[in-house]
Tab-separated table of C-alpha atoms and ligand atoms in Angstrom:
chain	number	residue	atom	x	y	z
H	28	MET	CA	-17.431	-14.689	-13.570
H	29	SER	CA	-15.576	-18.131	-15.249
H	30	VAL	CA	-12.711	-18.590	-11.653
H	31	PHE	CA	-10.638	-20.449	-14.417
H	32	THR	CA	-10.871	-18.185	-16.828
H	33	GLU	CA	-9.900	-14.764	-13.851
H	34	LEU	CA	-7.177	-17.142	-12.766
H	35	SER	CA	-4.897	-17.169	-16.431
H	36	GLU	CA	-5.889	-13.272	-16.982
H	37	ALA	CA	-4.097	-11.943	-14.398
H	38	GLY	CA	-1.751	-15.578	-13.906
H	39	HIS	CA	-2.997	-16.759	-10.448
H	40	GLU	CA	-1.577	-19.241	-8.195
H	41	GLN	CA	-4.656	-20.516	-6.301
H	42	ILE	CA	-8.077	-19.226	-4.808
H	43	VAL	CA	-9.532	-20.710	-1.768
H	44	PHE	CA	-13.192	-20.157	-1.292
H	45	CYS	CA	-13.638	-20.590	2.858
H	46	ARG	CA	-16.879	-20.735	4.759
H	47	ASP	CA	-18.769	-21.787	8.194
H	48	ASP	CA	-21.757	-21.486	8.938
H	49	SER	CA	-21.320	-21.429	12.171
H	50	VAL	CA	-19.588	-18.624	12.778
H	51	GLY	CA	-21.237	-16.600	9.790
H	52	LEU	CA	-17.838	-17.082	7.846
H	53	ARG	CA	-17.705	-16.355	4.032
H	54	ALA	CA	-14.268	-15.727	3.029
H	55	ILE	CA	-11.923	-16.036	-0.010
H	56	ILE	CA	-8.429	-16.012	-0.425
H	57	ALA	CA	-6.275	-15.217	-3.857
H	58	ILE	CA	-3.019	-16.858	-4.056
H	59	HIS	CA	-1.133	-14.533	-7.068
H	60	SER	CA	2.492	-15.701	-7.061
H	61	THR	CA	4.735	-17.221	-4.709
H	62	ALA	CA	7.494	-16.521	-6.920
H	63	LEU	CA	9.063	-14.779	-5.039
H	64	GLY	CA	8.393	-15.886	-1.122
H	65	PRO	CA	5.022	-16.248	0.325
H	66	ALA	CA	2.026	-14.079	-0.413
H	67	LEU	CA	1.073	-11.582	1.694
H	68	GLY	CA	-1.542	-9.248	2.272
H	69	GLY	CA	-3.900	-8.207	4.548
H	70	CYS	CA	-7.682	-9.426	4.905
H	71	ARG	CA	-10.241	-7.318	4.630
H	72	LEU	CA	-13.311	-6.977	5.879
H	73	TYR	CA	-16.620	-5.750	3.336
H	74	ASN	CA	-19.917	-5.799	2.514
H	75	TYR	CA	-19.677	-6.490	-1.103
H	76	ALA	CA	-23.379	-6.530	-3.106
H	77	SER	CA	-22.591	-10.025	-4.558
H	78	GLU	CA	-20.191	-12.657	-4.865
H	79	ASP	CA	-18.845	-11.504	-7.939
H	80	ASP	CA	-17.630	-8.449	-6.859
H	81	ALA	CA	-15.466	-9.835	-3.382
H	82	LEU	CA	-13.663	-12.590	-5.863
H	83	ARG	CA	-12.426	-9.227	-8.855
H	84	ASP	CA	-11.582	-7.296	-5.405
H	85	VAL	CA	-9.692	-10.127	-4.207
H	86	LEU	CA	-7.787	-11.364	-7.615
H	87	ARG	CA	-6.903	-7.216	-8.207
H	88	LEU	CA	-5.843	-6.358	-4.812
H	89	SER	CA	-3.524	-9.702	-4.178
H	90	ARG	CA	-1.959	-8.937	-7.965
H	91	GLY	CA	-0.787	-5.304	-6.634
H	92	MET	CA	0.452	-7.134	-3.752
H	93	THR	CA	2.568	-9.215	-6.227
H	94	TYR	CA	4.560	-6.094	-7.474
H	95	LYS	CA	4.411	-3.732	-4.016
H	96	ALA	CA	6.226	-6.453	-2.517
H	97	ALA	CA	8.526	-7.270	-6.331
H	98	VAL	CA	9.625	-3.770	-6.866
H	99	ALA	CA	10.707	-3.241	-2.612
H	100	GLY	CA	12.641	-5.966	-2.900
H	101	LEU	CA	11.280	-8.114	-1.274
H	102	ASP	CA	10.911	-11.701	-1.028
H	103	LEU	CA	7.812	-12.076	-0.109
H	104	GLY	CA	4.819	-13.130	-2.899
H	105	GLY	CA	1.572	-11.310	-3.289
H	106	GLY	CA	-2.115	-12.381	-1.811
H	107	LYS	CA	-5.046	-11.144	0.101
H	108	ALA	CA	-8.032	-12.054	1.117
H	109	VAL	CA	-11.446	-10.328	1.945
H	110	ILE	CA	-14.318	-11.428	4.395
H	111	TRP	CA	-17.649	-10.970	2.364
H	112	GLY	CA	-19.299	-9.449	5.923
H	113	ASP	CA	-20.605	-6.450	7.543
H	114	PRO	CA	-17.237	-4.188	8.820
H	115	ASN	CA	-20.159	-2.970	11.698
H	116	THR	CA	-21.098	-6.576	13.344
H	117	SER	CA	-18.760	-8.848	12.172
H	118	HIS	CA	-16.171	-8.409	14.463
H	119	SER	CA	-16.103	-11.891	16.803
H	120	GLU	CA	-13.690	-13.868	17.946
H	121	ALA	CA	-15.470	-17.262	16.048
H	122	LEU	CA	-15.028	-15.591	13.151
H	123	PHE	CA	-11.590	-14.089	13.321
H	124	ARG	CA	-10.612	-17.486	14.741
H	125	SER	CA	-12.445	-19.800	12.201
H	126	PHE	CA	-10.690	-17.223	9.959
H	127	GLY	CA	-7.395	-18.090	11.132
H	128	ARG	CA	-7.612	-22.310	10.660
H	129	PHE	CA	-8.388	-21.469	7.233
H	130	VAL	CA	-5.060	-19.623	6.872
H	131	ALA	CA	-3.416	-21.844	8.685
H	132	SER	CA	-4.537	-25.046	6.810
H	133	LEU	CA	-2.470	-23.021	3.837
H	134	GLY	CA	1.003	-23.915	5.661
H	135	GLY	CA	2.490	-20.901	5.224
H	136	ARG	CA	2.017	-19.989	0.946
H	137	TYR	CA	-0.163	-17.167	2.368
H	138	ILE	CA	0.388	-14.683	5.193
H	139	THR	CA	-2.268	-12.262	6.972
H	140	ALA	CA	-3.044	-8.736	7.959
H	141	GLU	CA	-5.034	-5.955	8.944
H	142	ASP	CA	-6.762	-4.282	5.796
H	143	MET	CA	-9.696	-2.491	5.512
H	144	ASN	CA	-12.134	-2.239	8.534
H	145	THR	CA	-9.982	-4.965	10.482
H	146	THR	CA	-8.542	-4.479	13.326
H	147	VAL	CA	-5.115	-5.220	15.302
H	148	GLU	CA	-8.121	-6.744	17.794
H	149	ASP	CA	-9.100	-9.396	14.875
H	150	MET	CA	-5.791	-10.061	14.052
H	151	ASN	CA	-4.759	-10.903	17.146
H	152	TYR	CA	-7.082	-13.530	17.296
H	153	VAL	CA	-6.256	-14.775	13.829
H	154	TYR	CA	-3.063	-15.395	15.781
H	155	ARG	CA	-4.143	-17.615	18.444
H	156	GLU	CA	-5.194	-20.531	15.614
H	157	THR	CA	-2.027	-19.859	13.071
H	158	ARG	CA	1.566	-18.465	12.946
H	159	TRP	CA	0.868	-16.395	9.640
H	160	VAL	CA	-0.043	-13.791	10.520
H	161	THR	CA	1.421	-9.863	10.904
H	162	GLY	CA	0.278	-6.588	12.952
H	163	HIS	CA	-1.020	-8.325	15.726
H	164	SER	CA	-0.242	-5.906	18.470
H	165	ALA	CA	3.252	-5.352	19.736
H	166	ASN	CA	3.218	-6.985	23.306
H	167	SER	CA	2.324	-10.902	21.034
H	168	GLY	CA	5.219	-9.775	19.379
H	169	GLY	CA	3.384	-7.655	16.416
H	170	SER	CA	5.297	-4.948	14.623
H	171	GLY	CA	2.673	-2.437	15.623
H	172	ASP	CA	1.322	0.616	13.881
H	173	PRO	CA	3.253	0.797	10.333
H	174	SER	CA	2.207	4.505	9.470
H	175	PRO	CA	5.619	6.245	11.422
H	176	VAL	CA	7.758	3.046	8.663
H	177	THR	CA	5.397	4.478	5.687
H	178	ALA	CA	5.805	8.191	6.240
H	179	TRP	CA	9.359	7.344	6.118
H	180	GLY	CA	9.663	5.323	2.898
H	181	THR	CA	7.354	8.117	1.630
H	182	PHE	CA	9.445	10.476	2.822
H	183	HIS	CA	12.592	9.154	0.634
H	184	GLY	CA	10.236	8.656	-2.327
H	185	ILE	CA	9.977	13.007	-1.951
H	186	ARG	CA	13.588	13.636	-1.852
H	187	ALA	CA	14.130	11.636	-4.590
H	188	CYS	CA	11.395	13.231	-7.177
H	189	LEU	CA	12.686	16.144	-6.116
H	190	GLU	CA	16.626	15.239	-6.923
H	191	VAL	CA	15.133	14.117	-10.037
H	192	VAL	CA	13.167	17.789	-10.927
H	193	TYR	CA	15.742	20.114	-9.126
H	194	GLY	CA	18.938	18.308	-9.030
H	195	SER	CA	19.104	17.965	-4.888
H	196	PRO	CA	16.990	16.029	-2.556
H	197	ASP	CA	17.371	19.052	-0.235
H	198	LEU	CA	13.842	20.328	1.243
H	199	THR	CA	14.835	23.395	2.746
H	200	GLY	CA	12.560	26.145	1.433
H	201	ARG	CA	10.565	23.407	-0.561
H	202	THR	CA	6.616	23.244	-0.146
H	203	VAL	CA	4.578	19.983	0.198
H	204	ALA	CA	0.767	20.205	0.356
H	205	ILE	CA	-0.244	17.056	2.204
H	206	GLN	CA	-3.895	15.279	1.825
H	207	GLY	CA	-5.506	13.802	4.598
H	208	ALA	CA	-3.553	14.525	7.616
H	209	GLY	CA	-3.879	11.102	9.496
H	210	SER	CA	-1.980	8.359	10.720
H	211	VAL	CA	0.830	8.665	7.972
H	212	GLY	CA	0.643	12.231	7.118
H	213	TYR	CA	0.916	13.400	10.691
H	214	HIS	CA	3.880	11.683	10.935
H	215	LEU	CA	5.228	12.764	6.945
H	216	ALA	CA	4.216	15.996	8.249
H	217	ARG	CA	6.472	15.633	10.926
H	218	PHE	CA	9.651	14.522	8.603
H	219	LEU	CA	9.300	17.382	6.813
H	220	LYS	CA	9.150	19.739	8.585
H	221	ASP	CA	12.117	18.864	10.737
H	222	ALA	CA	13.757	18.647	7.514
H	223	GLY	CA	12.649	22.510	7.188
H	224	ALA	CA	10.284	22.093	4.568
H	225	ARG	CA	6.924	24.426	4.259
H	226	LEU	CA	3.535	22.752	4.646
H	227	MET	CA	0.377	22.642	3.323
H	228	TYR	CA	-2.708	20.848	3.936
H	229	SER	CA	-6.253	18.997	3.548
H	230	ASP	CA	-8.522	16.948	5.071
H	231	ILE	CA	-12.192	16.795	6.150
H	232	SER	CA	-11.537	15.991	9.336
H	233	GLU	CA	-10.838	19.829	11.322
H	234	ARG	CA	-9.660	17.352	14.185
H	235	ARG	CA	-6.710	16.442	11.950
H	236	LEU	CA	-6.155	19.825	10.954
H	237	ALA	CA	-5.808	21.228	14.463
H	238	ARG	CA	-2.802	18.443	15.226
H	239	VAL	CA	-0.303	18.847	13.015
H	240	MET	CA	-1.667	23.031	12.312
H	241	GLU	CA	-0.547	23.028	15.851
H	242	GLU	CA	1.727	21.271	16.475
H	243	PHE	CA	4.042	21.896	13.140
H	244	GLY	CA	2.817	25.162	11.273
H	245	GLY	CA	1.694	25.573	7.771
H	246	THR	CA	-1.305	26.790	5.800
H	247	VAL	CA	-4.856	24.911	5.801
H	248	LEU	CA	-6.884	24.808	1.856
H	249	ASP	CA	-9.860	23.564	1.291
H	250	ASP	CA	-10.068	20.693	-1.676
H	251	GLU	CA	-11.006	23.040	-4.535
H	252	GLU	CA	-6.994	24.873	-4.018
H	253	TYR	CA	-5.481	21.694	-2.734
H	254	TRP	CA	-5.410	20.379	-6.508
H	255	SER	CA	-4.430	23.987	-7.610
H	256	ALA	CA	-1.900	25.061	-4.702
H	257	GLY	CA	1.326	26.719	-5.954
H	258	CYS	CA	4.388	24.313	-3.708
H	259	ASP	CA	6.727	21.941	-5.354
H	260	VAL	CA	4.950	18.443	-4.507
H	261	LEU	CA	1.619	17.430	-4.300
H	262	ALA	CA	1.274	14.213	-1.227
H	263	PRO	CA	-1.664	12.802	-1.653
H	264	CYS	CA	-2.062	10.384	2.033
H	265	ALA	CA	-5.591	10.020	2.137
H	266	ILE	CA	-8.270	8.014	-0.357
H	267	GLY	CA	-7.822	6.732	-3.127
H	268	GLY	CA	-8.965	7.545	-7.311
H	269	VAL	CA	-7.792	11.789	-6.565
H	270	LEU	CA	-6.006	11.511	-10.145
H	271	ASN	CA	-8.168	11.924	-12.436
H	272	ALA	CA	-9.390	13.805	-15.516
H	273	ARG	CA	-11.066	16.696	-12.854
H	274	THR	CA	-7.890	17.424	-10.701
H	275	ILE	CA	-5.036	17.153	-13.022
H	276	PRO	CA	-5.204	19.524	-15.317
H	277	ARG	CA	-5.236	21.490	-12.087
H	278	ILE	CA	-2.915	21.070	-10.692
H	279	LYS	CA	0.851	23.244	-10.785
H	280	ALA	CA	2.668	21.272	-8.695
H	281	PRO	CA	5.807	19.091	-10.353
H	282	ILE	CA	5.607	16.221	-8.757
H	283	ILE	CA	2.919	14.247	-7.163
H	284	ALA	CA	4.705	11.754	-4.580
H	285	GLY	CA	2.487	10.688	-1.108
H	286	ALA	CA	1.325	7.289	0.311
H	287	ALA	CA	-2.530	6.917	-0.210
H	288	ASN	CA	-2.836	3.748	-2.482
H	289	ASN	CA	-4.854	3.221	-6.002
H	290	GLN	CA	-4.381	7.253	-6.354
H	291	LEU	CA	-4.767	7.403	-10.207
H	292	ALA	CA	-8.161	6.566	-11.042
H	293	ASN	CA	-7.206	5.052	-14.208
H	294	GLU	CA	-4.142	3.865	-14.629
H	295	GLN	CA	-3.092	4.228	-18.293
H	296	THR	CA	-4.877	7.440	-19.024
H	297	ASP	CA	-4.904	9.212	-16.163
H	298	GLY	CA	-0.912	8.353	-15.946
H	299	ALA	CA	-0.137	8.920	-19.469
H	300	ALA	CA	-1.772	12.609	-18.865
H	301	LEU	CA	0.082	13.448	-15.454
H	302	GLU	CA	3.081	12.024	-18.356
H	303	GLN	CA	1.694	14.862	-20.725
H	304	ALA	CA	1.448	17.080	-17.825
H	305	GLY	CA	5.087	17.320	-17.477
H	306	ILE	CA	4.035	15.795	-13.890
H	307	THR	CA	7.221	13.367	-11.959
H	308	TYR	CA	4.206	11.205	-10.577
H	309	ALA	CA	5.680	8.217	-7.574
H	310	PRO	CA	4.205	5.470	-8.365
H	311	ASP	CA	2.120	5.073	-5.087
H	312	TYR	CA	2.617	1.023	-4.221
H	313	VAL	CA	6.090	2.429	-5.046
H	314	ILE	CA	6.299	5.292	-2.279
H	315	ASN	CA	4.092	4.115	0.234
H	316	ALA	CA	5.514	0.456	0.497
H	317	GLY	CA	7.239	1.076	4.283
H	318	GLY	CA	4.264	-0.521	5.437
H	319	LEU	CA	4.512	-3.831	3.677
H	320	ILE	CA	8.339	-3.139	4.857
H	321	ASN	CA	7.182	-3.284	8.459
H	322	VAL	CA	5.381	-6.160	8.237
H	323	ASN	CA	8.504	-8.023	6.646
H	324	SER	CA	10.649	-7.298	9.491
H	325	GLU	CA	8.424	-8.130	11.616
H	326	LEU	CA	8.020	-11.764	9.833
H	327	ARG	CA	11.993	-11.868	10.008
H	328	GLY	CA	12.579	-10.733	13.679
H	329	THR	CA	13.954	-7.720	12.527
H	330	SER	CA	13.878	-4.656	14.543
H	331	HIS	CA	12.413	-1.277	14.082
H	332	GLU	CA	15.245	0.546	12.598
H	333	LYS	CA	15.477	-1.813	9.964
H	334	ALA	CA	12.291	-1.502	9.006
H	335	MET	CA	13.170	2.113	9.176
H	336	GLN	CA	16.271	1.872	6.565
H	337	ASP	CA	14.849	-0.229	4.813
H	338	ALA	CA	12.170	1.732	3.946
H	339	ALA	CA	14.543	4.887	3.397
H	340	ASN	CA	16.061	2.581	0.436
H	341	ILE	CA	12.671	3.789	-1.406
H	342	PHE	CA	14.532	6.625	-2.204
H	343	THR	CA	16.557	4.411	-4.366
H	344	THR	CA	13.259	2.778	-6.047
H	345	VAL	CA	12.066	5.283	-6.561
H	346	LYS	CA	14.803	7.149	-8.565
H	347	ALA	CA	15.104	3.792	-10.748
H	348	VAL	CA	11.671	3.468	-11.506
H	349	ILE	CA	11.537	7.728	-12.605
H	350	ASN	CA	15.224	7.053	-14.816
H	351	LYS	CA	13.367	3.599	-16.111
H	352	ALA	CA	9.598	5.037	-17.527
H	353	LYS	CA	12.628	7.928	-19.190
H	354	SER	CA	14.786	6.169	-20.874
H	355	ALA	CA	11.908	3.764	-22.009
H	356	GLY	CA	9.344	6.755	-23.361
H	357	ILE	CA	6.987	5.007	-20.501
H	358	THR	CA	4.655	6.277	-17.942
H	359	THR	CA	6.060	5.564	-14.199
H	360	THR	CA	3.863	3.261	-13.910
H	361	GLN	CA	4.380	1.550	-16.614
H	362	ALA	CA	8.473	1.572	-15.918
H	363	SER	CA	7.701	0.275	-11.867
H	364	ASN	CA	5.335	-2.433	-13.607
H	365	ARG	CA	8.200	-3.964	-15.543
H	366	LEU	CA	10.730	-3.748	-12.874
H	367	ALA	CA	8.488	-5.764	-10.494
H	368	GLU	CA	7.812	-8.556	-13.709
H	369	GLU	CA	11.670	-8.366	-14.561
H	370	ARG	CA	12.609	-9.287	-11.209
H	371	ILE	CA	9.448	-11.947	-10.816
H	372	GLU	CA	11.660	-13.386	-13.770
H	373	ALA	CA	15.171	-13.301	-13.290
H	374	VAL	CA	14.641	-14.485	-9.294
H	375	ALA	CA	12.242	-17.348	-10.834
H	376	ARG	CA	14.862	-18.590	-12.934
H	377	LEU	CA	16.982	-18.814	-10.065
H	378	ARG	CA	15.158	-21.699	-9.073
H	379	ARG	CA	15.721	-23.580	-12.544
H	380	PHE	CA	18.488	-26.235	-10.809
H	381	HIS	CA	18.128	-28.307	-7.137
H	382	ILE	CA	20.686	-27.137	-4.981
H	383	GLY	CA	20.204	-29.786	-2.634
H	384	SER	CA	19.222	-30.233	1.097
B	401	LIG	P1	-5.728	7.822	7.714
B	401	LIG	O1	-7.333	7.188	7.832
B	401	LIG	O2	-5.609	7.830	9.135
B	401	LIG	O3	-6.237	9.261	7.481
B	401	LIG	C1	-6.839	9.492	6.532
B	401	LIG	C2	-6.751	11.208	6.318
B	401	LIG	O4	-8.173	11.091	5.709
B	401	LIG	C3	-7.660	11.024	7.467
B	401	LIG	O5	-7.304	12.449	8.765
B	401	LIG	C4	-9.117	11.992	6.450
B	401	LIG	O6	-10.098	12.548	7.248
B	401	LIG	C5	-8.545	11.620	6.067
B	401	LIG	N1	-9.622	11.801	4.562
B	401	LIG	C6	-10.212	11.131	4.145
B	401	LIG	N2	-10.699	11.936	2.656
B	401	LIG	C7	-10.510	12.897	3.004
B	401	LIG	C8	-10.951	13.594	1.890
B	401	LIG	N3	-11.648	13.428	0.484
B	401	LIG	N4	-9.703	14.931	1.810
B	401	LIG	C9	-8.631	15.328	2.330
B	401	LIG	N5	-8.811	14.471	3.604
B	401	LIG	C10	-9.288	13.285	3.817
B	401	LIG	O7	-5.063	6.358	7.120
B	401	LIG	P2	-3.813	6.522	6.627
B	401	LIG	O8	-3.087	5.012	7.658
B	401	LIG	O9	-2.787	7.642	7.418
B	401	LIG	O10	-3.670	6.033	5.113
B	401	LIG	C11	-3.648	6.896	4.391
B	401	LIG	C12	-3.875	6.202	2.560
B	401	LIG	O11	-2.524	5.688	2.785
B	401	LIG	C13	-4.498	5.177	2.113
B	401	LIG	O12	-4.890	5.300	1.089
B	401	LIG	C14	-4.189	4.144	2.892
B	401	LIG	O13	-4.292	2.713	1.904
B	401	LIG	C15	-2.906	4.682	2.331
B	401	LIG	N6	-1.191	3.570	3.371
B	401	LIG	C16	-1.144	3.433	4.046
B	401	LIG	C17	-0.464	2.821	5.064
B	401	LIG	C18	0.147	3.334	6.517
B	401	LIG	O14	1.038	2.310	7.015
B	401	LIG	N7	-1.105	3.190	7.497
B	401	LIG	C19	0.377	2.011	4.341
B	401	LIG	C20	0.558	2.343	2.944
B	401	LIG	C21	-0.436	2.830	2.176
């Protein structure tokens, strides 16, 4: 792979390759954009098949963070880090402190956080070496578990879709089918139940299903039943790639609005298929921005209540995205991408003159 070609094609600013043989660290930090602020994005630990795979992943993920922060209205850019290693054996203090020192060397241009296969404890080690880390434990000033804030934002995104489709955001008597009753799915079920919704769930974990059924009641669906469920909203909150050529033709619900990352197996073709089927789709990175809003509030030292208020604004953002898609005749994902790009360009233009010190 030609690194300079890859950099210019997706518009990345900087890639840092980090190697510390004394602790077995091989990591790549990608800074996609700092036009809006420091590049924030989690650190993923994964046993990639090759160096090219690791690089492609970090380039793709860091670009996604730029769009997510931009459309959420945050003063943050997009970045991401990957550590190439075995998640079962690579959680040593020395490895994460070494990674933290590389993060420190970027002077705040990149801010890290936990991500797939990294933990609050790992981030506590990073924090010993640099303050440019979020998501370390609450007792050392971190913001703790982001999933209630993510679920709160998703809840308001669902309300926005209901308003567009039915003319009212009211959840009373509406049925929402949640795929994945995990951290986010559980809190989402709680908010929906409190608002008067009827619930359906699908999960591969009997334990997780038992918990939501016991606390909130509802109906359990198997994976096949889930996609054709007779409900108002499908809320995928489990894994990526679930909206694809196999599932989309079976969907009867008029709305898809859930927190899972990368729901569209193919952004172009599956996004267009949903549009053609008349299904209102809330782009995942717009509706699930509560987690990022939560770490943003940690960085700025604002309260959990402020993070919840900001996450509730996802209502307005989701409506703006859907309205833009309708008026421009494009998919909702294309519309949110455009909104993000327009904001980045507008804010970058502000910096064209010097304002003194
Ligand atoms: P989690 O691991 O706590 O929960 C995921 C749940 O999905 C589990 O209960 C699991 O058993 C279930 N699941 C896995 N595969 C499934 C399948 N094939 N069918 C049905 N259920 C399945 O994860 P989470 O933190 O709740 O995150 C859920 C999704 O939301 C992920 O895609 C994550 O990337 C995304 N997300 C989470 C946050 C956050 O704050 N936690 C923020 C943004 C995005």
